[in-house]
């Protein structure tokens, strides 16, 4: 006589639903940080490179794109900034409580993604405000955007490293004999 096989039990055995041992989590983490470092203040970084290299229309396109995105960000910050900070803080606090007090692995994975991204958002608002106040020329604007991208990439590398170390710890802690 064959034992009763439950479909959901079989699926959960075949597909590991834990976050840190799931390949899709790591692919998503890499894609998120790649996108965050490619778009600086909402402007694709290849536009910055093209403006530096070719000038002319590429510079005008970059200035227009930066102006539009900065105005959007600053308007959003002016209209809903307090609410955004409050909701984000509440959400991250609640998620952190679920993650580290109640030891929910999915919440831990989400916190390790969203917490650094919230720092990137704060850095983006600060850079947008600085550019709006200074109104730099094209070369200085490109330097501001390149500097911002450098710090986003550095934060991304540190974030991926911390997530990888924590993920390895989590995977080893559920292994037998650890």
PDB file of C-alpha atoms in Angstrom:
ATOM      1  CA  UNK A   1       0.000   0.000   0.000  1.00  0.00           C
ATOM      2  CA  UNK A   2       1.360   3.431  -1.011  1.00  0.00           C
ATOM      3  CA  UNK A   3       1.382   6.264   1.520  1.00  0.00           C
ATOM      4  CA  UNK A   4      -0.951   9.210   0.966  1.00  0.00           C
ATOM      5  CA  UNK A   5       0.908  11.902  -0.950  1.00  0.00           C
ATOM      6  CA  UNK A   6      -0.290  15.431  -0.472  1.00  0.00           C
ATOM      7  CA  UNK A   7       0.306  17.752  -3.442  1.00  0.00           C
ATOM      8  CA  UNK A   8       1.216  20.795  -1.346  1.00  0.00           C
ATOM      9  CA  UNK A   9       3.616  18.768   0.776  1.00  0.00           C
ATOM     10  CA  UNK A  10       5.299  17.463  -2.354  1.00  0.00           C
ATOM     11  CA  UNK A  11       5.571  20.962  -3.835  1.00  0.00           C
ATOM     12  CA  UNK A  12       7.097  22.380  -0.654  1.00  0.00           C
ATOM     13  CA  UNK A  13       9.623  19.540  -0.596  1.00  0.00           C
ATOM     14  CA  UNK A  14      10.597  20.039  -4.241  1.00  0.00           C
ATOM     15  CA  UNK A  15      10.572  23.851  -4.206  1.00  0.00           C
ATOM     16  CA  UNK A  16      12.357  25.288  -1.191  1.00  0.00           C
ATOM     17  CA  UNK A  17      10.128  28.085   0.067  1.00  0.00           C
ATOM     18  CA  UNK A  18      12.697  29.523   2.447  1.00  0.00           C
ATOM     19  CA  UNK A  19      14.045  32.862   1.268  1.00  0.00           C
ATOM     20  CA  UNK A  20      17.794  32.605   1.682  1.00  0.00           C
ATOM     21  CA  UNK A  21      18.123  29.194   0.048  1.00  0.00           C
ATOM     22  CA  UNK A  22      15.899  30.135  -2.868  1.00  0.00           C
ATOM     23  CA  UNK A  23      17.640  30.985  -6.137  1.00  0.00           C
ATOM     24  CA  UNK A  24      14.872  33.429  -7.071  1.00  0.00           C
ATOM     25  CA  UNK A  25      15.606  35.560  -3.994  1.00  0.00           C
ATOM     26  CA  UNK A  26      19.241  35.983  -5.027  1.00  0.00           C
ATOM     27  CA  UNK A  27      18.334  36.718  -8.641  1.00  0.00           C
ATOM     28  CA  UNK A  28      15.832  39.330  -7.444  1.00  0.00           C
ATOM     29  CA  UNK A  29      18.390  40.871  -5.080  1.00  0.00           C
ATOM     30  CA  UNK A  30      20.909  41.220  -7.923  1.00  0.00           C
ATOM     31  CA  UNK A  31      18.290  42.720 -10.248  1.00  0.00           C
ATOM     32  CA  UNK A  32      17.114  45.224  -7.642  1.00  0.00           C
ATOM     33  CA  UNK A  33      20.622  46.510  -6.977  1.00  0.00           C
ATOM     34  CA  UNK A  34      21.475  46.533 -10.654  1.00  0.00           C
ATOM     35  CA  UNK A  35      18.418  48.670 -11.379  1.00  0.00           C
ATOM     36  CA  UNK A  36      19.127  50.943  -8.413  1.00  0.00           C
ATOM     37  CA  UNK A  37      22.650  51.667  -9.606  1.00  0.00           C
ATOM     38  CA  UNK A  38      21.716  51.990 -13.280  1.00  0.00           C
ATOM     39  CA  UNK A  39      19.060  54.655 -12.751  1.00  0.00           C
ATOM     40  CA  UNK A  40      20.504  57.606 -10.894  1.00  0.00           C
ATOM     41  CA  UNK A  41      17.671  59.884  -9.744  1.00  0.00           C
ATOM     42  CA  UNK A  42      15.519  58.147 -12.335  1.00  0.00           C
ATOM     43  CA  UNK A  43      17.957  58.937 -15.139  1.00  0.00           C
ATOM     44  CA  UNK A  44      19.645  56.014 -16.913  1.00  0.00           C
ATOM     45  CA  UNK A  45      23.370  56.346 -16.355  1.00  0.00           C
ATOM     46  CA  UNK A  46      24.129  55.755 -20.027  1.00  0.00           C
ATOM     47  CA  UNK A  47      22.622  59.221 -20.636  1.00  0.00           C
ATOM     48  CA  UNK A  48      25.263  60.697 -18.332  1.00  0.00           C
ATOM     49  CA  UNK A  49      28.027  58.861 -20.183  1.00  0.00           C
ATOM     50  CA  UNK A  50      26.624  59.932 -23.566  1.00  0.00           C
ATOM     51  CA  UNK A  51      26.344  63.571 -22.420  1.00  0.00           C
ATOM     52  CA  UNK A  52      29.984  63.559 -21.265  1.00  0.00           C
ATOM     53  CA  UNK A  53      31.195  61.895 -24.439  1.00  0.00           C
ATOM     54  CA  UNK A  54      29.184  63.614 -27.177  1.00  0.00           C
ATOM     55  CA  UNK A  55      27.761  66.832 -25.694  1.00  0.00           C
ATOM     56  CA  UNK A  56      25.246  68.828 -27.726  1.00  0.00           C
ATOM     57  CA  UNK A  57      21.792  67.278 -27.834  1.00  0.00           C
ATOM     58  CA  UNK A  58      22.830  64.547 -25.379  1.00  0.00           C
ATOM     59  CA  UNK A  59      23.666  67.225 -22.792  1.00  0.00           C
ATOM     60  CA  UNK A  60      20.331  68.962 -23.328  1.00  0.00           C
ATOM     61  CA  UNK A  61      18.493  65.641 -23.028  1.00  0.00           C
ATOM     62  CA  UNK A  62      20.319  64.874 -19.774  1.00  0.00           C
ATOM     63  CA  UNK A  63      19.569  68.309 -18.314  1.00  0.00           C
ATOM     64  CA  UNK A  64      15.885  67.986 -19.253  1.00  0.00           C
ATOM     65  CA  UNK A  65      15.594  64.470 -17.855  1.00  0.00           C
ATOM     66  CA  UNK A  66      17.310  65.426 -14.587  1.00  0.00           C
ATOM     67  CA  UNK A  67      15.171  68.556 -14.265  1.00  0.00           C
ATOM     68  CA  UNK A  68      11.936  66.604 -14.804  1.00  0.00           C
ATOM     69  CA  UNK A  69      12.858  63.846 -12.338  1.00  0.00           C
ATOM     70  CA  UNK A  70      14.155  66.247  -9.699  1.00  0.00           C
ATOM     71  CA  UNK A  71      11.011  68.367  -9.932  1.00  0.00           C
ATOM     72  CA  UNK A  72       8.884  65.228  -9.557  1.00  0.00           C
ATOM     73  CA  UNK A  73      10.871  64.044  -6.529  1.00  0.00           C
ATOM     74  CA  UNK A  74      10.893  67.423  -4.811  1.00  0.00           C
ATOM     75  CA  UNK A  75       7.171  67.915  -5.462  1.00  0.00           C
ATOM     76  CA  UNK A  76       6.466  64.489  -3.974  1.00  0.00           C
ATOM     77  CA  UNK A  77       8.640  65.327  -0.977  1.00  0.00           C
ATOM     78  CA  UNK A  78       6.903  68.674  -0.519  1.00  0.00           C
ATOM     79  CA  UNK A  79       3.366  67.326  -0.869  1.00  0.00           C
ATOM     80  CA  UNK A  80       3.651  63.975   0.911  1.00  0.00           C
ATOM     81  CA  UNK A  81       7.100  63.926   2.501  1.00  0.00           C
ATOM     82  CA  UNK A  82       5.952  63.672   6.116  1.00  0.00           C
ATOM     83  CA  UNK A  83       3.466  60.944   5.278  1.00  0.00           C
ATOM     84  CA  UNK A  84       6.044  59.026   3.260  1.00  0.00           C
ATOM     85  CA  UNK A  85       8.552  59.139   6.092  1.00  0.00           C
ATOM     86  CA  UNK A  86       5.915  58.070   8.613  1.00  0.00           C
ATOM     87  CA  UNK A  87       4.522  55.212   6.539  1.00  0.00           C
ATOM     88  CA  UNK A  88       8.000  54.015   5.550  1.00  0.00           C
ATOM     89  CA  UNK A  89       9.224  54.131   9.136  1.00  0.00           C
ATOM     90  CA  UNK A  90       6.144  52.303  10.381  1.00  0.00           C
ATOM     91  CA  UNK A  91       6.432  49.679   7.632  1.00  0.00           C
ATOM     92  CA  UNK A  92      10.131  49.056   8.188  1.00  0.00           C
ATOM     93  CA  UNK A  93       9.675  48.944  11.971  1.00  0.00           C
ATOM     94  CA  UNK A  94       6.810  46.466  11.694  1.00  0.00           C
ATOM     95  CA  UNK A  95       8.709  44.358   9.196  1.00  0.00           C
ATOM     96  CA  UNK A  96      11.837  44.415  11.379  1.00  0.00           C
ATOM     97  CA  UNK A  97       9.771  43.309  14.366  1.00  0.00           C
ATOM     98  CA  UNK A  98       8.340  40.403  12.377  1.00  0.00           C
ATOM     99  CA  UNK A  99      11.775  39.573  11.028  1.00  0.00           C
ATOM    100  CA  UNK A 100      13.955  39.630  14.094  1.00  0.00           C
ATOM    101  CA  UNK A 101      11.639  39.373  17.106  1.00  0.00           C
ATOM    102  CA  UNK A 102       9.293  36.743  15.664  1.00  0.00           C
ATOM    103  CA  UNK A 103      12.057  35.181  13.546  1.00  0.00           C
ATOM    104  CA  UNK A 104      10.171  35.068  10.237  1.00  0.00           C
ATOM    105  CA  UNK A 105      12.693  34.378   7.499  1.00  0.00           C
ATOM    106  CA  UNK A 106      10.697  35.943   4.657  1.00  0.00           C
ATOM    107  CA  UNK A 107      10.439  39.197   6.639  1.00  0.00           C
ATOM    108  CA  UNK A 108      14.190  39.067   7.292  1.00  0.00           C
ATOM    109  CA  UNK A 109      14.836  38.792   3.561  1.00  0.00           C
ATOM    110  CA  UNK A 110      12.515  41.702   2.802  1.00  0.00           C
ATOM    111  CA  UNK A 111      14.102  43.884   5.506  1.00  0.00           C
ATOM    112  CA  UNK A 112      17.561  43.159   4.123  1.00  0.00           C
ATOM    113  CA  UNK A 113      16.344  44.457   0.757  1.00  0.00           C
ATOM    114  CA  UNK A 114      14.122  47.377   1.790  1.00  0.00           C
ATOM    115  CA  UNK A 115      16.230  48.925   4.545  1.00  0.00           C
ATOM    116  CA  UNK A 116      19.197  49.749   2.260  1.00  0.00           C
ATOM    117  CA  UNK A 117      16.808  50.834  -0.493  1.00  0.00           C
ATOM    118  CA  UNK A 118      15.224  53.312   1.909  1.00  0.00           C
ATOM    119  CA  UNK A 119      18.700  54.724   2.522  1.00  0.00           C
ATOM    120  CA  UNK A 120      19.127  55.027  -1.268  1.00  0.00           C
ATOM    121  CA  UNK A 121      15.819  56.897  -1.434  1.00  0.00           C
ATOM    122  CA  UNK A 122      16.983  59.331   1.266  1.00  0.00           C
ATOM    123  CA  UNK A 123      20.299  59.813  -0.557  1.00  0.00           C
ATOM    124  CA  UNK A 124      18.387  60.464  -3.792  1.00  0.00           C
ATOM    125  CA  UNK A 125      16.211  63.123  -2.168  1.00  0.00           C
ATOM    126  CA  UNK A 126      19.299  64.804  -0.707  1.00  0.00           C
ATOM    127  CA  UNK A 127      21.088  64.761  -4.064  1.00  0.00           C
ATOM    128  CA  UNK A 128      17.984  66.065  -5.839  1.00  0.00           C
ATOM    129  CA  UNK A 129      17.704  68.920  -3.343  1.00  0.00           C
ATOM    130  CA  UNK A 130      21.401  69.758  -3.747  1.00  0.00           C
ATOM    131  CA  UNK A 131      21.153  69.801  -7.553  1.00  0.00           C
ATOM    132  CA  UNK A 132      17.992  71.930  -7.441  1.00  0.00           C
ATOM    133  CA  UNK A 133      19.676  74.496  -5.187  1.00  0.00           C
ATOM    134  CA  UNK A 134      23.051  74.607  -6.956  1.00  0.00           C
ATOM    135  CA  UNK A 135      21.748  74.343 -10.557  1.00  0.00           C
ATOM    136  CA  UNK A 136      25.134  73.072 -11.768  1.00  0.00           C
ATOM    137  CA  UNK A 137      26.449  73.166 -15.310  1.00  0.00           C
ATOM    138  CA  UNK A 138      26.539  69.937 -17.295  1.00  0.00           C
ATOM    139  CA  UNK A 139      29.970  68.761 -16.178  1.00  0.00           C
ATOM    140  CA  UNK A 140      29.227  69.411 -12.503  1.00  0.00           C
ATOM    141  CA  UNK A 141      25.817  67.754 -12.922  1.00  0.00           C
ATOM    142  CA  UNK A 142      27.505  64.664 -14.362  1.00  0.00           C
ATOM    143  CA  UNK A 143      29.906  64.619 -11.393  1.00  0.00           C
ATOM    144  CA  UNK A 144      26.966  64.847  -8.940  1.00  0.00           C
ATOM    145  CA  UNK A 145      25.212  61.959 -10.665  1.00  0.00           C
ATOM    146  CA  UNK A 146      28.400  59.869 -10.872  1.00  0.00           C
ATOM    147  CA  UNK A 147      29.144  60.489  -7.181  1.00  0.00           C
ATOM    148  CA  UNK A 148      25.587  59.522  -6.243  1.00  0.00           C
ATOM    149  CA  UNK A 149      25.873  56.360  -8.348  1.00  0.00           C
ATOM    150  CA  UNK A 150      29.180  55.473  -6.668  1.00  0.00           C
ATOM    151  CA  UNK A 151      27.591  55.686  -3.216  1.00  0.00           C
ATOM    152  CA  UNK A 152      24.555  53.673  -4.338  1.00  0.00           C
ATOM    153  CA  UNK A 153      26.857  50.984  -5.740  1.00  0.00           C
ATOM    154  CA  UNK A 154      28.924  50.940  -2.549  1.00  0.00           C
ATOM    155  CA  UNK A 155      25.790  50.634  -0.429  1.00  0.00           C
ATOM    156  CA  UNK A 156      24.584  47.886  -2.772  1.00  0.00           C
ATOM    157  CA  UNK A 157      27.828  45.923  -2.398  1.00  0.00           C
ATOM    158  CA  UNK A 158      27.719  46.205   1.376  1.00  0.00           C
ATOM    159  CA  UNK A 159      24.047  45.257   1.389  1.00  0.00           C
ATOM    160  CA  UNK A 160      24.603  42.203  -0.810  1.00  0.00           C
ATOM    161  CA  UNK A 161      27.559  41.152   1.355  1.00  0.00           C
ATOM    162  CA  UNK A 162      25.577  41.495   4.592  1.00  0.00           C
ATOM    163  CA  UNK A 163      22.599  39.688   3.060  1.00  0.00           C
ATOM    164  CA  UNK A 164      24.845  36.879   1.805  1.00  0.00           C
ATOM    165  CA  UNK A 165      26.513  36.459   5.205  1.00  0.00           C
ATOM    166  CA  UNK A 166      23.185  36.492   7.027  1.00  0.00           C
ATOM    167  CA  UNK A 167      21.666  34.145   4.448  1.00  0.00           C
ATOM    168  CA  UNK A 168      24.544  31.676   4.828  1.00  0.00           C
ATOM    169  CA  UNK A 169      24.156  31.828   8.590  1.00  0.00           C
ATOM    170  CA  UNK A 170      20.414  31.141   8.262  1.00  0.00           C
ATOM    171  CA  UNK A 171      20.990  28.246   5.863  1.00  0.00           C
ATOM    172  CA  UNK A 172      23.638  26.712   8.093  1.00  0.00           C
ATOM    173  CA  UNK A 173      21.547  27.148  11.232  1.00  0.00           C
ATOM    174  CA  UNK A 174      18.746  24.958   9.850  1.00  0.00           C
ATOM    175  CA  UNK A 175      21.150  22.293   8.625  1.00  0.00           C
ATOM    176  CA  UNK A 176      21.434  19.221  10.824  1.00  0.00           C
ATOM    177  CA  UNK A 177      24.421  19.301  13.141  1.00  0.00           C
ATOM    178  CA  UNK A 178      24.923  23.062  13.251  1.00  0.00           C
TER     179      UNK A 178
END
